[in-house]
Coordinates of C-alpha atoms and ligand atoms in Angstrom, one line a residue:
M1 CA -13.5 2.9 -22.3
L2 CA -9.9 2.2 -21.4
D3 CA -8.8 5.4 -19.5
H4 CA -5.2 4.1 -18.9
E5 CA -2.0 5.1 -20.8
R6 CA -0.6 1.7 -20.9
V7 CA -1.4 -1.9 -19.7
A8 CA 1.3 -4.6 -20.2
I9 CA 0.2 -8.2 -19.7
H10 CA 2.7 -10.8 -19.9
T11 CA 3.1 -14.5 -19.0
G12 CA 6.4 -14.6 -17.0
S13 CA 9.0 -16.2 -19.1
R14 CA 10.3 -18.1 -15.9
S15 CA 7.3 -18.5 -13.5
R16 CA 4.6 -18.8 -16.3
L17 CA 2.2 -16.7 -14.1
P18 CA 0.3 -13.5 -15.3
V19 CA 2.2 -10.5 -14.8
I20 CA 0.2 -7.2 -15.2
V21 CA 1.5 -3.6 -15.1
A22 CA -1.1 -1.0 -15.4
V23 CA 0.1 2.7 -15.9
H24 CA -3.1 4.9 -15.6
S25 CA -1.4 8.3 -16.0
T26 CA 1.8 10.0 -16.3
A27 CA 0.2 13.5 -16.7
L28 CA 2.1 14.6 -13.3
G29 CA 5.2 12.6 -13.8
P30 CA 6.4 9.1 -14.1
A31 CA 4.2 6.4 -12.6
A32 CA 4.6 4.5 -9.4
G33 CA 2.5 2.2 -7.3
G34 CA 3.1 -1.0 -5.6
L35 CA 3.5 -4.6 -6.7
R36 CA 0.6 -6.6 -5.5
L37 CA 1.5 -10.5 -5.1
W38 CA -2.0 -12.0 -4.3
H39 CA -4.3 -14.8 -5.0
Y40 CA -7.1 -14.4 -7.4
P41 CA -9.8 -16.7 -8.6
D42 CA -9.1 -15.9 -12.3
W43 CA -6.0 -13.8 -13.7
R44 CA -8.7 -11.4 -15.0
D45 CA -9.7 -10.3 -11.5
G46 CA -6.1 -9.3 -11.1
L47 CA -6.2 -7.3 -14.0
T48 CA -9.5 -5.6 -12.7
D49 CA -7.6 -4.9 -9.6
A50 CA -4.6 -3.4 -11.5
L51 CA -6.8 -1.2 -13.2
R52 CA -8.7 0.3 -10.3
L53 CA -5.7 0.4 -8.0
S54 CA -3.5 2.2 -10.6
A55 CA -6.3 4.8 -11.2
A56 CA -6.3 5.4 -7.4
M57 CA -2.5 6.0 -7.4
T58 CA -3.0 8.7 -9.8
S59 CA -5.4 10.4 -7.5
K60 CA -3.1 9.6 -4.6
F61 CA -0.3 11.5 -5.9
A62 CA -2.4 14.4 -7.4
V63 CA -4.1 15.1 -3.9
A64 CA -0.7 14.7 -2.1
G65 CA 0.9 17.2 -4.5
L66 CA 3.6 14.9 -5.8
P67 CA 4.8 14.9 -9.4
S68 CA 4.2 11.3 -10.1
G69 CA 1.6 9.4 -11.8
G70 CA -0.4 6.4 -11.0
G71 CA 0.5 2.7 -11.7
K72 CA 0.3 -0.7 -10.2
A73 CA 1.6 -4.1 -10.7
V74 CA -0.1 -7.5 -9.8
V75 CA 1.0 -10.9 -10.1
A76 CA -2.2 -12.9 -10.1
L77 CA -1.5 -16.2 -8.2
P78 CA -4.0 -18.8 -8.8
E79 CA -5.9 -19.8 -5.4
G80 CA -4.0 -22.1 -3.3
V81 CA -0.7 -21.6 -4.9
E82 CA 2.1 -20.6 -2.4
L83 CA 5.4 -19.5 -3.7
D84 CA 8.8 -21.1 -2.3
P85 CA 11.6 -19.0 -2.2
G86 CA 12.9 -20.1 -5.5
R87 CA 9.6 -19.7 -7.4
R88 CA 9.2 -16.2 -5.6
R89 CA 12.4 -15.0 -7.2
E90 CA 11.6 -16.2 -10.5
V91 CA 8.1 -14.1 -10.2
L92 CA 9.9 -11.3 -9.1
R93 CA 12.5 -11.3 -11.9
D94 CA 9.6 -11.7 -14.4
V95 CA 8.1 -8.7 -12.9
A96 CA 11.3 -6.7 -13.2
D97 CA 11.8 -7.6 -16.9
V98 CA 8.2 -6.0 -17.7
I99 CA 9.1 -2.8 -15.5
D100 CA 12.5 -2.5 -17.3
S101 CA 10.8 -2.7 -20.6
L102 CA 8.7 0.1 -19.8
G103 CA 11.8 2.2 -19.7
G104 CA 11.0 4.3 -16.7
M105 CA 7.3 5.0 -17.4
Y106 CA 6.4 3.0 -14.2
A107 CA 8.4 2.4 -11.0
T108 CA 7.3 -0.3 -8.4
G109 CA 7.2 -0.5 -4.7
P110 CA 5.8 -2.7 -2.0
D111 CA 2.1 -3.5 -1.7
V112 CA 0.0 -6.2 -0.4
G113 CA 2.1 -9.5 -0.4
T114 CA 5.4 -7.9 -1.0
G115 CA 8.2 -6.0 1.0
P116 CA 11.6 -4.3 0.8
A117 CA 13.5 -7.9 0.3
D118 CA 11.3 -8.4 -2.8
M119 CA 12.2 -4.7 -4.0
A120 CA 15.9 -5.9 -3.7
V121 CA 15.4 -8.7 -5.9
I122 CA 13.7 -6.5 -8.7
G123 CA 16.5 -4.1 -8.2
E124 CA 19.0 -6.4 -9.6
T125 CA 17.3 -6.1 -12.9
T126 CA 15.8 -2.6 -13.1
P127 CA 16.7 0.9 -11.3
H128 CA 12.8 1.6 -11.4
V129 CA 11.9 0.4 -7.8
F130 CA 11.4 2.0 -4.5
C131 CA 11.7 0.9 -1.1
R132 CA 14.6 -1.4 -1.3
P133 CA 16.3 -2.1 2.1
A134 CA 18.5 1.0 3.4
H135 CA 21.7 -0.9 2.8
L136 CA 21.1 -1.0 -0.9
G137 CA 20.3 2.5 -1.1
G138 CA 16.5 2.4 -0.7
S139 CA 14.0 4.1 1.8
G140 CA 13.1 0.6 3.4
D141 CA 9.8 -0.6 4.5
S142 CA 6.9 2.1 3.5
S143 CA 4.5 0.7 5.9
P144 CA 5.3 2.6 9.0
H145 CA 5.1 5.8 7.0
T146 CA 1.6 4.6 5.6
A147 CA 0.6 4.0 9.4
R148 CA 1.8 7.6 10.4
G149 CA 0.1 9.1 7.3
T150 CA -3.3 7.6 8.4
L151 CA -2.8 8.6 11.9
A152 CA -2.4 12.1 10.5
A153 CA -5.7 11.7 8.7
L154 CA -7.3 10.3 11.8
R155 CA -6.3 13.4 13.7
A156 CA -7.8 15.8 11.2
V157 CA -11.2 13.8 11.4
S158 CA -10.9 13.8 15.2
R159 CA -10.4 17.6 15.4
R160 CA -13.4 18.1 12.9
L161 CA -15.8 15.8 14.9
Y162 CA -14.6 16.4 18.6
G163 CA -12.5 19.5 18.6
T164 CA -9.3 17.9 19.3
A165 CA -6.6 16.0 17.3
S166 CA -6.0 13.6 20.3
L167 CA -7.4 10.3 19.9
K168 CA -6.8 9.4 23.7
G169 CA -9.9 7.5 24.7
R170 CA -11.4 7.5 21.3
G171 CA -13.0 4.1 20.3
L172 CA -11.6 2.8 17.0
A173 CA -12.1 -0.3 15.2
I174 CA -9.2 -1.7 13.1
V175 CA -10.0 -4.1 10.3
G176 CA -6.9 -5.7 9.3
L177 CA -3.4 -6.2 11.2
G178 CA -1.3 -6.7 8.4
R179 CA 2.0 -4.6 8.3
V180 CA 0.3 -1.3 8.1
G181 CA -2.9 -2.3 10.3
A182 CA -0.6 -3.6 13.0
G183 CA 1.6 -0.5 13.0
L184 CA -1.3 1.8 13.1
A185 CA -2.8 -0.2 16.1
R186 CA 0.5 0.2 17.9
L187 CA 0.6 4.0 17.3
L188 CA -3.0 4.4 18.5
A189 CA -2.5 2.1 21.5
A190 CA 0.4 4.2 22.5
E191 CA -1.9 7.2 22.1
G192 CA -4.3 5.7 24.7
A193 CA -7.2 5.0 22.0
A194 CA -9.6 2.2 23.0
L195 CA -9.1 -0.2 20.1
T196 CA -11.2 -3.2 18.7
V197 CA -9.5 -5.2 16.1
T198 CA -9.8 -8.2 13.7
D199 CA -8.0 -10.1 11.1
I200 CA -8.8 -12.9 8.9
D201 CA -5.7 -14.6 10.3
P202 CA -6.8 -15.9 13.9
D203 CA -3.1 -16.0 15.0
K204 CA -3.4 -11.9 14.8
E205 CA -5.1 -12.1 18.1
R206 CA -1.7 -12.2 19.8
I207 CA -1.3 -8.7 18.6
S208 CA -4.6 -7.6 19.8
D209 CA -3.7 -9.2 23.3
E210 CA -0.4 -7.4 23.4
L211 CA -2.2 -4.1 22.9
G212 CA -5.0 -4.8 25.3
A213 CA -7.5 -4.5 22.3
V214 CA -11.0 -6.2 22.0
W215 CA -10.9 -9.0 19.6
R216 CA -13.8 -9.3 17.2
A217 CA -14.6 -11.9 14.4
P218 CA -14.0 -10.3 10.9
G219 CA -17.8 -10.3 10.2
E220 CA -18.8 -8.6 13.3
I221 CA -16.3 -5.5 13.4
L222 CA -18.0 -3.2 11.1
A223 CA -21.1 -2.9 13.2
A224 CA -19.1 -2.3 16.3
D225 CA -20.0 0.6 18.7
V226 CA -17.0 2.7 18.1
D227 CA -16.1 6.5 17.0
I228 CA -14.1 5.7 13.9
V229 CA -13.8 2.4 11.7
V230 CA -10.5 2.0 10.2
P231 CA -10.2 -0.2 7.1
S232 CA -6.8 -1.7 7.1
A233 CA -7.0 -4.7 4.9
L234 CA -8.0 -5.6 1.5
G235 CA -10.5 -3.5 -0.7
S236 CA -14.3 -3.4 -1.1
V237 CA -15.0 -3.7 2.5
L238 CA -17.6 -0.9 2.5
T239 CA -20.9 -2.2 0.6
E240 CA -24.3 -0.8 0.0
R241 CA -25.5 -3.3 2.6
N242 CA -23.0 -3.0 5.5
V243 CA -22.8 0.8 5.5
A244 CA -26.5 0.6 6.9
E245 CA -25.0 -1.3 9.9
L246 CA -22.2 1.0 10.7
R247 CA -22.5 2.7 14.1
C248 CA -19.5 5.1 13.8
R249 CA -19.0 8.7 12.9
A250 CA -16.2 8.3 10.5
V251 CA -14.5 5.7 8.3
V252 CA -10.7 6.7 7.8
G253 CA -8.0 4.1 6.9
P254 CA -5.1 2.9 4.9
A255 CA -6.8 0.3 2.7
N256 CA -6.8 0.9 -1.0
N257 CA -10.1 0.8 -2.8
Q258 CA -12.5 0.5 0.2
L259 CA -15.7 1.1 -1.6
A260 CA -17.3 -1.8 -3.2
A261 CA -19.0 0.8 -5.7
P262 CA -18.3 4.6 -6.1
H263 CA -21.7 5.4 -4.9
V264 CA -21.0 4.0 -1.4
A265 CA -19.5 7.2 -0.6
D266 CA -22.8 9.0 -1.1
L267 CA -24.5 6.5 1.2
L268 CA -21.9 7.2 3.8
H269 CA -22.5 10.8 3.5
H270 CA -26.2 10.5 3.8
R271 CA -25.8 8.6 7.0
G272 CA -23.8 11.5 8.3
I273 CA -20.5 9.4 8.3
I274 CA -17.3 11.1 7.5
W275 CA -15.4 8.9 4.9
V276 CA -12.0 10.2 4.0
P277 CA -11.1 8.8 0.5
D278 CA -8.7 5.9 0.9
Y279 CA -6.2 7.5 -1.6
V280 CA -5.8 10.4 0.7
A281 CA -5.4 8.6 4.1
S282 CA -3.1 6.0 2.6
A283 CA -0.6 8.3 0.9
G284 CA 2.1 8.3 3.7
G285 CA 4.2 5.5 2.3
V286 CA 4.6 6.8 -1.3
I287 CA 5.1 10.5 0.2
N288 CA 8.0 9.0 2.3
A289 CA 9.5 6.8 -0.4
I290 CA 9.1 9.5 -3.3
S291 CA 10.4 12.2 -1.0
A292 CA 13.5 10.3 0.2
E293 CA 14.4 8.4 -3.0
L294 CA 13.5 10.8 -5.9
H295 CA 13.5 14.4 -4.2
H296 CA 16.4 13.3 -1.8
A297 CA 14.6 14.8 1.2
D298 CA 16.1 14.2 4.5
A299 CA 14.1 12.1 6.9
D300 CA 12.8 15.1 8.9
T301 CA 11.5 16.7 5.6
A302 CA 10.0 13.3 4.3
H303 CA 8.2 12.8 7.8
A304 CA 6.8 16.5 7.7
R305 CA 5.3 15.7 4.4
V306 CA 3.7 12.6 5.7
R307 CA 2.3 14.5 8.9
A308 CA 0.9 17.3 6.3
I309 CA -1.7 14.7 5.6
E310 CA -3.4 16.1 8.6
D311 CA -3.7 19.7 6.7
T312 CA -4.9 18.0 3.4
V313 CA -7.7 16.2 5.1
S314 CA -8.6 19.3 7.2
D315 CA -8.8 21.3 4.1
L316 CA -10.8 18.6 2.1
L317 CA -13.3 18.4 5.1
E318 CA -13.6 22.0 5.0
T319 CA -13.8 22.5 1.4
A320 CA -16.5 19.7 1.1
Q321 CA -18.7 21.4 3.8
R322 CA -18.4 24.8 2.2
L323 CA -19.3 23.4 -1.2
G324 CA -22.0 21.1 0.0
R325 CA -20.0 18.1 -1.3
T326 CA -18.9 14.7 -0.1
P327 CA -15.2 14.5 1.0
A328 CA -14.8 11.9 -2.0
Q329 CA -16.2 14.6 -4.6
A330 CA -13.9 17.4 -2.9
A331 CA -10.9 15.1 -3.2
D332 CA -11.7 13.9 -6.8
E333 CA -12.2 17.5 -8.0
L334 CA -8.8 18.5 -6.5
A335 CA -7.1 15.6 -8.1
L336 CA -8.8 16.5 -11.5
R337 CA -8.0 20.2 -11.1
R338 CA -4.2 19.2 -10.6
L339 CA -4.2 16.7 -13.4
G340 CA -5.9 19.0 -15.9
A341 CA -3.4 22.1 -14.9
A342 CA -0.5 19.5 -15.7
S343 CA -2.0 18.4 -18.9
S344 CA -2.9 21.9 -20.2
L345 CA 0.7 23.1 -19.4
R346 CA 2.1 20.1 -21.3
Q347 CA 0.0 21.2 -24.3
G348 CA 1.1 24.8 -23.9
V349 CA -2.5 25.9 -23.3
Ligands
LIG1 N1 1.5 0.1 -1.8 C1 1.9 1.7 -1.8 C2 0.6 2.4 -2.1 O1 -0.3 1.9 -2.3 C3 2.8 1.8 -2.9 C4 4.0 2.2 -2.8 C5 4.6 2.5 -1.6 C6 4.5 2.7 -4.0 C7 5.9 3.0 -1.8 C8 6.0 3.2 -4.1 C9 6.6 3.4 -2.9 O2 0.5 3.7 -2.0

């Protein structure tokens, strides 16, 4: 069953590449979600990603308490295709056309493979775009805010497990040093955490050295002997098989769609490992962008909303324990409640 309100699939008129925009739900408000410019073996894999990621955005907004809906855009690049600046512009203008044709039902933002400069190009065609550079009136790069939001989630988990929100001396394994992962690693290093890190790009070992972290091969990091594993790269890192190898007490990170399948959350729970749903831990970027650009909140207010992820996670962990649920179930139930309340309001029930 298709449970999305609208899915637009276009062949870009300039780039000839598949442009996919998935609007999962506008029950809470117009949809938002980033633009992923990434390689897929087949464009249909990009569609699958867009469907899953947009549904997660709906939950992300609902649990964060923001009046926005879930959407996502994906441009599926064939393997091995790299975009030179001219072609990248064509792709972005194609995406902007599709977004504009939706008339405000969906607004985009940065995601894996895109950043504020790309949002500036999209902004030349359509107003439905977040995170343009500050000089163009946008809230800029969302990744530092996503990193700070994840730090807030980590504090809540630390308080639950160890009775203190401080991460000083705590062993954390960061899986992926992209913009968010590297930013989070810096925040954690400044706090005195003991870091183990990895990335598929061997050049990132430089960041590891700079931070005094221990570098591991990507295939080895999940089984590292650490307190908390922090997935910060692409999705589906947690599988039935590798959950059995984890030695940590919690998994909390900013990557979207961390579970290879939903029941992996139950496997984590049965192993006594706290898993904070990715859509809760990763909400800092959208919270900041939407607070600043839609609600015209000042920077302090927006930052305070990002920090409030700590309370959201504490409440979820507490509710989950009280009701004998996994944190994933508690979060899903909260999201569904808020979505249900919104649709019954609209229907005048
Ligand atoms: N990549 C962001 C996320 O997954 C998407 C986003 C950021 C959308 C900022 C709008 C504004 O949450």
